[in-house]
mmCIF file with all atom_site columns, C-alpha atoms in Angstrom:
data_model
loop_
_atom_site.group_PDB
_atom_site.id
_atom_site.type_symbol
_atom_site.label_atom_id
_atom_site.label_alt_id
_atom_site.label_comp_id
_atom_site.label_asym_id
_atom_site.label_entity_id
_atom_site.label_seq_id
_atom_site.pdbx_PDB_ins_code
_atom_site.Cartn_x
_atom_site.Cartn_y
_atom_site.Cartn_z
_atom_site.occupancy
_atom_site.B_iso_or_equiv
_atom_site.pdbx_formal_charge
_atom_site.auth_seq_id
_atom_site.auth_comp_id
_atom_site.auth_asym_id
_atom_site.auth_atom_id
_atom_site.pdbx_PDB_model_num
ATOM 1   C CA . MET A 1 1   ? -0.115  -0.004 -0.060 1.00 96.00 ? 1   MET A CA 1
ATOM 2   C CA . ASN A 1 2   ? 1.407   3.348  -0.879 1.00 98.00 ? 2   ASN A CA 1
ATOM 3   C CA . ILE A 1 3   ? 1.448   6.290  1.403  1.00 98.00 ? 3   ILE A CA 1
ATOM 4   C CA . ASN A 1 4   ? -0.915  8.966  0.386  1.00 97.00 ? 4   ASN A CA 1
ATOM 5   C CA . THR A 1 5   ? -3.755  11.072 1.833  1.00 96.00 ? 5   THR A CA 1
ATOM 6   C CA . HIS A 1 6   ? -5.561  9.478  4.749  1.00 96.00 ? 6   HIS A CA 1
ATOM 7   C CA . LYS A 1 7   ? -3.139  6.549  5.200  1.00 98.00 ? 7   LYS A CA 1
ATOM 8   C CA . VAL A 1 8   ? -1.754  5.882  8.712  1.00 98.00 ? 8   VAL A CA 1
ATOM 9   C CA . VAL A 1 9   ? 1.971   5.740  8.471  1.00 98.00 ? 9   VAL A CA 1
ATOM 10  C CA . SER A 1 10  ? 4.370   4.222  10.877 1.00 98.00 ? 10  SER A CA 1
ATOM 11  C CA . LEU A 1 11  ? 8.048   4.898  10.589 1.00 98.00 ? 11  LEU A CA 1
ATOM 12  C CA . LYS A 1 12  ? 11.311  5.048  12.323 1.00 99.00 ? 12  LYS A CA 1
ATOM 13  C CA . TYR A 1 13  ? 13.953  7.806  11.558 1.00 99.00 ? 13  TYR A CA 1
ATOM 14  C CA . THR A 1 14  ? 17.084  9.592  12.685 1.00 99.00 ? 14  THR A CA 1
ATOM 15  C CA . LEU A 1 15  ? 17.032  13.327 12.559 1.00 99.00 ? 15  LEU A CA 1
ATOM 16  C CA . THR A 1 16  ? 20.355  15.116 12.205 1.00 99.00 ? 16  THR A CA 1
ATOM 17  C CA . ASN A 1 17  ? 21.556  18.609 11.468 1.00 98.00 ? 17  ASN A CA 1
ATOM 18  C CA . HIS A 1 18  ? 22.203  18.448 7.728  1.00 98.00 ? 18  HIS A CA 1
ATOM 19  C CA . GLN A 1 19  ? 25.285  20.869 7.956  1.00 95.00 ? 19  GLN A CA 1
ATOM 20  C CA . THR A 1 20  ? 26.971  19.448 11.010 1.00 97.00 ? 20  THR A CA 1
ATOM 21  C CA . GLY A 1 21  ? 25.774  15.951 11.353 1.00 97.00 ? 21  GLY A CA 1
ATOM 22  C CA . GLU A 1 22  ? 24.654  16.613 14.955 1.00 98.00 ? 22  GLU A CA 1
ATOM 23  C CA . HIS A 1 23  ? 22.126  14.027 16.180 1.00 98.00 ? 23  HIS A CA 1
ATOM 24  C CA . ILE A 1 24  ? 18.755  15.820 16.977 1.00 98.00 ? 24  ILE A CA 1
ATOM 25  C CA . GLU A 1 25  ? 16.399  12.877 17.694 1.00 98.00 ? 25  GLU A CA 1
ATOM 26  C CA . GLU A 1 26  ? 15.560  9.348  16.725 1.00 98.00 ? 26  GLU A CA 1
ATOM 27  C CA . THR A 1 27  ? 12.617  7.016  16.803 1.00 98.00 ? 27  THR A CA 1
ATOM 28  C CA . ASN A 1 28  ? 12.734  3.233  16.468 1.00 98.00 ? 28  ASN A CA 1
ATOM 29  C CA . GLU A 1 29  ? 10.531  0.195  16.035 1.00 97.00 ? 29  GLU A CA 1
ATOM 30  C CA . SER A 1 30  ? 9.289   0.130  19.598 1.00 96.00 ? 30  SER A CA 1
ATOM 31  C CA . ASN A 1 31  ? 8.643   3.891  19.600 1.00 96.00 ? 31  ASN A CA 1
ATOM 32  C CA . PRO A 1 32  ? 7.754   4.856  16.030 1.00 98.00 ? 32  PRO A CA 1
ATOM 33  C CA . LEU A 1 33  ? 6.397   8.038  14.641 1.00 97.00 ? 33  LEU A CA 1
ATOM 34  C CA . VAL A 1 34  ? 2.755   7.117  13.726 1.00 97.00 ? 34  VAL A CA 1
ATOM 35  C CA . PHE A 1 35  ? 0.733   9.830  11.866 1.00 97.00 ? 35  PHE A CA 1
ATOM 36  C CA . LEU A 1 36  ? -2.110  10.356 9.613  1.00 97.00 ? 36  LEU A CA 1
ATOM 37  C CA . PHE A 1 37  ? -0.663  11.427 6.194  1.00 98.00 ? 37  PHE A CA 1
ATOM 38  C CA . GLY A 1 38  ? -1.939  14.360 4.230  1.00 96.00 ? 38  GLY A CA 1
ATOM 39  C CA . VAL A 1 39  ? -3.758  16.313 7.054  1.00 95.00 ? 39  VAL A CA 1
ATOM 40  C CA . GLY A 1 40  ? -1.167  19.083 7.780  1.00 92.00 ? 40  GLY A CA 1
ATOM 41  C CA . SER A 1 41  ? 0.212   17.686 11.013 1.00 93.00 ? 41  SER A CA 1
ATOM 42  C CA . LEU A 1 42  ? 3.786   17.350 9.808  1.00 96.00 ? 42  LEU A CA 1
ATOM 43  C CA . LEU A 1 43  ? 6.180   19.545 7.606  1.00 97.00 ? 43  LEU A CA 1
ATOM 44  C CA . PRO A 1 44  ? 4.707   19.549 4.099  1.00 97.00 ? 44  PRO A CA 1
ATOM 45  C CA . GLU A 1 45  ? 8.265   18.738 2.681  1.00 97.00 ? 45  GLU A CA 1
ATOM 46  C CA . PHE A 1 46  ? 8.539   15.834 4.905  1.00 98.00 ? 46  PHE A CA 1
ATOM 47  C CA . GLU A 1 47  ? 5.333   14.442 3.633  1.00 98.00 ? 47  GLU A CA 1
ATOM 48  C CA . GLU A 1 48  ? 6.250   15.143 0.107  1.00 98.00 ? 48  GLU A CA 1
ATOM 49  C CA . ASN A 1 49  ? 9.430   13.013 0.480  1.00 98.00 ? 49  ASN A CA 1
ATOM 50  C CA . LEU A 1 50  ? 7.306   10.165 1.841  1.00 98.00 ? 50  LEU A CA 1
ATOM 51  C CA . GLU A 1 51  ? 4.531   10.147 -0.596 1.00 98.00 ? 51  GLU A CA 1
ATOM 52  C CA . ASN A 1 52  ? 4.004   6.832  -2.550 1.00 98.00 ? 52  ASN A CA 1
ATOM 53  C CA . LYS A 1 53  ? 6.571   4.936  -0.484 1.00 99.00 ? 53  LYS A CA 1
ATOM 54  C CA . THR A 1 54  ? 5.478   1.560  0.964  1.00 98.00 ? 54  THR A CA 1
ATOM 55  C CA . LYS A 1 55  ? 6.233   -0.662 3.845  1.00 98.00 ? 55  LYS A CA 1
ATOM 56  C CA . GLY A 1 56  ? 9.932   -1.507 3.967  1.00 98.00 ? 56  GLY A CA 1
ATOM 57  C CA . ASP A 1 57  ? 11.060  1.534  1.832  1.00 99.00 ? 57  ASP A CA 1
ATOM 58  C CA . THR A 1 58  ? 13.962  3.478  3.310  1.00 99.00 ? 58  THR A CA 1
ATOM 59  C CA . PHE A 1 59  ? 14.373  7.181  2.885  1.00 99.00 ? 59  PHE A CA 1
ATOM 60  C CA . SER A 1 60  ? 17.026  9.714  3.276  1.00 99.00 ? 60  SER A CA 1
ATOM 61  C CA . PHE A 1 61  ? 16.401  13.461 2.443  1.00 99.00 ? 61  PHE A CA 1
ATOM 62  C CA . ALA A 1 62  ? 17.243  16.932 3.625  1.00 99.00 ? 62  ALA A CA 1
ATOM 63  C CA . ILE A 1 63  ? 14.758  19.871 4.283  1.00 98.00 ? 63  ILE A CA 1
ATOM 64  C CA . ALA A 1 64  ? 16.288  23.398 4.134  1.00 98.00 ? 64  ALA A CA 1
ATOM 65  C CA . ALA A 1 65  ? 15.610  25.448 7.287  1.00 98.00 ? 65  ALA A CA 1
ATOM 66  C CA . ALA A 1 66  ? 13.437  27.889 5.302  1.00 97.00 ? 66  ALA A CA 1
ATOM 67  C CA . GLN A 1 67  ? 11.050  24.908 4.333  1.00 97.00 ? 67  GLN A CA 1
ATOM 68  C CA . ALA A 1 68  ? 11.314  23.360 7.798  1.00 97.00 ? 68  ALA A CA 1
ATOM 69  C CA . TYR A 1 69  ? 10.838  25.666 10.750 1.00 96.00 ? 69  TYR A CA 1
ATOM 70  C CA . GLY A 1 70  ? 12.096  28.917 9.117  1.00 97.00 ? 70  GLY A CA 1
ATOM 71  C CA . GLU A 1 71  ? 15.199  30.860 9.672  1.00 97.00 ? 71  GLU A CA 1
ATOM 72  C CA . HIS A 1 72  ? 15.997  32.080 13.125 1.00 97.00 ? 72  HIS A CA 1
ATOM 73  C CA . ASP A 1 73  ? 14.172  35.509 13.341 1.00 97.00 ? 73  ASP A CA 1
ATOM 74  C CA . VAL A 1 74  ? 15.591  38.080 15.843 1.00 97.00 ? 74  VAL A CA 1
ATOM 75  C CA . ALA A 1 75  ? 11.992  39.664 16.018 1.00 96.00 ? 75  ALA A CA 1
ATOM 76  C CA . HIS A 1 76  ? 11.011  36.408 18.038 1.00 96.00 ? 76  HIS A CA 1
ATOM 77  C CA . VAL A 1 77  ? 13.557  37.165 20.764 1.00 97.00 ? 77  VAL A CA 1
ATOM 78  C CA . ALA A 1 78  ? 12.032  39.350 23.498 1.00 96.00 ? 78  ALA A CA 1
ATOM 79  C CA . MET A 1 79  ? 13.169  41.135 26.700 1.00 97.00 ? 79  MET A CA 1
ATOM 80  C CA . LEU A 1 80  ? 10.392  40.425 29.289 1.00 95.00 ? 80  LEU A CA 1
ATOM 81  C CA . PRO A 1 81  ? 10.022  41.985 32.750 1.00 94.00 ? 81  PRO A CA 1
ATOM 82  C CA . SER A 1 82  ? 11.183  39.516 35.247 1.00 90.00 ? 82  SER A CA 1
ATOM 83  C CA . ASN A 1 83  ? 8.306   40.287 37.506 1.00 88.00 ? 83  ASN A CA 1
ATOM 84  C CA . ILE A 1 84  ? 5.941   38.284 35.227 1.00 88.00 ? 84  ILE A CA 1
ATOM 85  C CA . PHE A 1 85  ? 7.666   35.157 36.403 1.00 84.00 ? 85  PHE A CA 1
ATOM 86  C CA . HIS A 1 86  ? 7.342   35.837 40.027 1.00 84.00 ? 86  HIS A CA 1
ATOM 87  C CA . ASP A 1 87  ? 5.027   33.674 42.133 1.00 82.00 ? 87  ASP A CA 1
ATOM 88  C CA . GLU A 1 88  ? 2.075   34.876 44.271 1.00 83.00 ? 88  GLU A CA 1
ATOM 89  C CA . ASN A 1 89  ? 4.606   35.929 46.991 1.00 85.00 ? 89  ASN A CA 1
ATOM 90  C CA . GLY A 1 90  ? 6.695   37.947 44.677 1.00 81.00 ? 90  GLY A CA 1
ATOM 91  C CA . ASN A 1 91  ? 9.478   35.484 44.354 1.00 81.00 ? 91  ASN A CA 1
ATOM 92  C CA . PHE A 1 92  ? 11.344  34.526 41.344 1.00 78.00 ? 92  PHE A CA 1
ATOM 93  C CA . ASP A 1 93  ? 11.679  30.564 41.152 1.00 78.00 ? 93  ASP A CA 1
ATOM 94  C CA . GLU A 1 94  ? 15.251  30.068 40.219 1.00 79.00 ? 94  GLU A CA 1
ATOM 95  C CA . ALA A 1 95  ? 14.911  26.255 40.053 1.00 77.00 ? 95  ALA A CA 1
ATOM 96  C CA . MET A 1 96  ? 12.243  26.434 37.466 1.00 79.00 ? 96  MET A CA 1
ATOM 97  C CA . PHE A 1 97  ? 13.497  29.458 35.501 1.00 86.00 ? 97  PHE A CA 1
ATOM 98  C CA . GLN A 1 98  ? 17.130  28.814 34.462 1.00 92.00 ? 98  GLN A CA 1
ATOM 99  C CA . ILE A 1 99  ? 18.918  29.679 31.217 1.00 95.00 ? 99  ILE A CA 1
ATOM 100 C CA . GLY A 1 100 ? 17.987  27.068 28.775 1.00 94.00 ? 100 GLY A CA 1
ATOM 101 C CA . SER A 1 101 ? 14.587  26.311 30.350 1.00 93.00 ? 101 SER A CA 1
ATOM 102 C CA . VAL A 1 102 ? 11.643  26.091 27.878 1.00 93.00 ? 102 VAL A CA 1
ATOM 103 C CA . VAL A 1 103 ? 8.649   27.933 29.288 1.00 92.00 ? 103 VAL A CA 1
ATOM 104 C CA . PRO A 1 104 ? 5.110   27.488 28.191 1.00 93.00 ? 104 PRO A CA 1
ATOM 105 C CA . MET A 1 105 ? 3.455   31.024 27.814 1.00 91.00 ? 105 MET A CA 1
ATOM 106 C CA . SER A 1 106 ? 0.624   32.735 26.031 1.00 89.00 ? 106 SER A CA 1
ATOM 107 C CA . ASP A 1 107 ? 0.441   36.108 24.307 1.00 86.00 ? 107 ASP A CA 1
ATOM 108 C CA . SER A 1 108 ? -2.144  38.814 24.702 1.00 87.00 ? 108 SER A CA 1
ATOM 109 C CA . ASP A 1 109 ? -4.413  36.946 22.144 1.00 92.00 ? 109 ASP A CA 1
ATOM 110 C CA . GLY A 1 110 ? -4.356  33.836 24.033 1.00 90.00 ? 110 GLY A CA 1
ATOM 111 C CA . ASN A 1 111 ? -2.150  32.024 21.596 1.00 90.00 ? 111 ASN A CA 1
ATOM 112 C CA . HIS A 1 112 ? 0.232   29.360 23.350 1.00 93.00 ? 112 HIS A CA 1
ATOM 113 C CA . LEU A 1 113 ? 3.889   29.866 22.844 1.00 92.00 ? 113 LEU A CA 1
ATOM 114 C CA . ARG A 1 114 ? 6.993   28.072 24.138 1.00 94.00 ? 114 ARG A CA 1
ATOM 115 C CA . GLY A 1 115 ? 10.051  30.139 24.942 1.00 95.00 ? 115 GLY A CA 1
ATOM 116 C CA . THR A 1 116 ? 13.736  29.303 25.701 1.00 96.00 ? 116 THR A CA 1
ATOM 117 C CA . ILE A 1 117 ? 15.312  31.480 28.261 1.00 96.00 ? 117 ILE A CA 1
ATOM 118 C CA . LEU A 1 118 ? 18.473  32.871 27.207 1.00 97.00 ? 118 LEU A CA 1
ATOM 119 C CA . GLU A 1 119 ? 19.535  35.463 29.900 1.00 96.00 ? 119 GLU A CA 1
ATOM 120 C CA . ILE A 1 120 ? 18.165  36.304 33.318 1.00 94.00 ? 120 ILE A CA 1
ATOM 121 C CA . SER A 1 121 ? 18.727  39.554 35.147 1.00 93.00 ? 121 SER A CA 1
ATOM 122 C CA . ASP A 1 122 ? 17.153  41.275 38.238 1.00 88.00 ? 122 ASP A CA 1
ATOM 123 C CA . GLU A 1 123 ? 14.856  43.209 35.923 1.00 93.00 ? 123 GLU A CA 1
ATOM 124 C CA . THR A 1 124 ? 14.572  41.225 32.687 1.00 94.00 ? 124 THR A CA 1
ATOM 125 C CA . VAL A 1 125 ? 14.442  37.864 31.071 1.00 95.00 ? 125 VAL A CA 1
ATOM 126 C CA . LYS A 1 126 ? 15.561  37.345 27.505 1.00 97.00 ? 126 LYS A CA 1
ATOM 127 C CA . MET A 1 127 ? 13.462  34.698 25.771 1.00 97.00 ? 127 MET A CA 1
ATOM 128 C CA . ASP A 1 128 ? 13.731  33.043 22.265 1.00 98.00 ? 128 ASP A CA 1
ATOM 129 C CA . PHE A 1 129 ? 10.383  32.135 20.905 1.00 97.00 ? 129 PHE A CA 1
ATOM 130 C CA . ASN A 1 130 ? 11.689  30.781 17.663 1.00 97.00 ? 130 ASN A CA 1
ATOM 131 C CA . HIS A 1 131 ? 11.100  27.040 17.068 1.00 95.00 ? 131 HIS A CA 1
ATOM 132 C CA . PRO A 1 132 ? 14.050  25.153 18.613 1.00 93.00 ? 132 PRO A CA 1
ATOM 133 C CA . LEU A 1 133 ? 14.992  23.989 15.130 1.00 96.00 ? 133 LEU A CA 1
ATOM 134 C CA . ALA A 1 134 ? 14.664  27.410 13.436 1.00 97.00 ? 134 ALA A CA 1
ATOM 135 C CA . GLY A 1 135 ? 17.786  28.018 11.211 1.00 97.00 ? 135 GLY A CA 1
ATOM 136 C CA . THR A 1 136 ? 18.619  24.327 11.061 1.00 98.00 ? 136 THR A CA 1
ATOM 137 C CA . ASP A 1 137 ? 18.827  22.455 7.835  1.00 98.00 ? 137 ASP A CA 1
ATOM 138 C CA . LEU A 1 138 ? 17.313  19.000 8.704  1.00 99.00 ? 138 LEU A CA 1
ATOM 139 C CA . HIS A 1 139 ? 18.220  15.554 7.479  1.00 99.00 ? 139 HIS A CA 1
ATOM 140 C CA . PHE A 1 140 ? 15.926  12.582 7.930  1.00 99.00 ? 140 PHE A CA 1
ATOM 141 C CA . LYS A 1 141 ? 17.046  8.970  7.281  1.00 99.00 ? 141 LYS A CA 1
ATOM 142 C CA . GLY A 1 142 ? 14.792  6.126  8.133  1.00 99.00 ? 142 GLY A CA 1
ATOM 143 C CA . GLU A 1 143 ? 12.358  3.251  7.144  1.00 99.00 ? 143 GLU A CA 1
ATOM 144 C CA . ILE A 1 144 ? 8.619   2.911  6.534  1.00 99.00 ? 144 ILE A CA 1
ATOM 145 C CA . LEU A 1 145 ? 7.490   0.273  9.049  1.00 99.00 ? 145 LEU A CA 1
ATOM 146 C CA . ASP A 1 146 ? 3.780   0.066  8.072  1.00 98.00 ? 146 ASP A CA 1
ATOM 147 C CA . VAL A 1 147 ? 1.129   1.789  5.996  1.00 98.00 ? 147 VAL A CA 1
ATOM 148 C CA . ARG A 1 148 ? -2.613  1.171  6.493  1.00 98.00 ? 148 ARG A CA 1
ATOM 149 C CA . GLU A 1 149 ? -5.965  2.681  5.707  1.00 97.00 ? 149 GLU A CA 1
ATOM 150 C CA . ALA A 1 150 ? -7.164  5.246  8.219  1.00 96.00 ? 150 ALA A CA 1
ATOM 151 C CA . THR A 1 151 ? -10.437 4.508  9.966  1.00 95.00 ? 151 THR A CA 1
ATOM 152 C CA . ALA A 1 152 ? -13.409 6.828  9.420  1.00 95.00 ? 152 ALA A CA 1
ATOM 153 C CA . ASP A 1 153 ? -12.906 8.132  12.970 1.00 93.00 ? 153 ASP A CA 1
ATOM 154 C CA . GLU A 1 154 ? -9.311  8.818  12.401 1.00 94.00 ? 154 GLU A CA 1
ATOM 155 C CA . ILE A 1 155 ? -10.105 10.864 9.235  1.00 94.00 ? 155 ILE A CA 1
ATOM 156 C CA . ASP A 1 156 ? -12.813 12.688 10.985 1.00 93.00 ? 156 ASP A CA 1
ATOM 157 C CA . HIS A 1 157 ? -10.740 13.512 14.068 1.00 92.00 ? 157 HIS A CA 1
ATOM 158 C CA . GLY A 1 158 ? -7.515  14.229 11.947 1.00 92.00 ? 158 GLY A CA 1
ATOM 159 C CA . HIS A 1 159 ? -5.289  12.028 13.893 1.00 91.00 ? 159 HIS A CA 1
ATOM 160 C CA . VAL A 1 160 ? -4.316  8.408  14.514 1.00 93.00 ? 160 VAL A CA 1
ATOM 161 C CA . HIS A 1 161 ? -6.100  6.319  17.320 1.00 90.00 ? 161 HIS A CA 1
ATOM 162 C CA . GLY A 1 162 ? -4.840  3.183  19.153 1.00 77.00 ? 162 GLY A CA 1
ATOM 163 C CA . GLU A 1 163 ? -1.329  2.121  19.902 1.00 71.00 ? 163 GLU A CA 1
ATOM 164 C CA . HIS A 1 164 ? 1.180   5.046  19.307 1.00 63.00 ? 164 HIS A CA 1
ATOM 165 C CA . GLY A 1 165 ? -1.762  7.339  18.500 1.00 66.00 ? 165 GLY A CA 1
ATOM 166 C CA . HIS A 1 166 ? -4.245  9.524  20.339 1.00 59.00 ? 166 HIS A CA 1
ATOM 167 C CA . GLN A 1 167 ? -6.453  7.840  23.087 1.00 55.00 ? 167 GLN A CA 1
ATOM 168 C CA . HIS A 1 168 ? -10.036 9.034  23.478 1.00 53.00 ? 168 HIS A CA 1
#
C-alpha cells in the first residue's frame, strides 16, 4: 500500500543537522512516529518526500531551514520584565526558570507559545520564541514500518487512534 492522503504511516527515523551531522532525535520500532498522512500535522516537505513509499522502503532526504521551521528570526527574541515570572509571594523561582529552560506562555491574544530562556537579570528575562530547530537544515534517514488505511474516526478527528496514536 502506498503512502498518500488518509493513510496511517508508521516509521522510524534519525534526524540530524544536515550541515554538522549533529544528532537531534531518533525514533525506533518500539517507539515509532505514527501519523495520519496528508492532514497538515507534519512539515509539508517531510510528507512530500514520503508520498508513494511503501512498507519496507527506506528514505534519506534533507529539508532546508526555510522549508522546515524557518530561519532564526531576531524579532522572536524578547526582553520581558522578570516580575511576570514571580510567584504569588513576589519570588522568582530560580529552580524552574534557568537559562535553557523552555517555558510555556501565552500572548495577549491567548495563543500558546514556548520560549527558551537565554538570559536572566534582576529586571529582565531574555527569551527566544523561535522554534528550537529554526535556522537548522534537517536531514531525515529512516524506514517505513507500516502503512494502513485510516479509519473513518481517524479521518474525522484528523489523527491516529490506538497504539502510538491519540487515546480518547
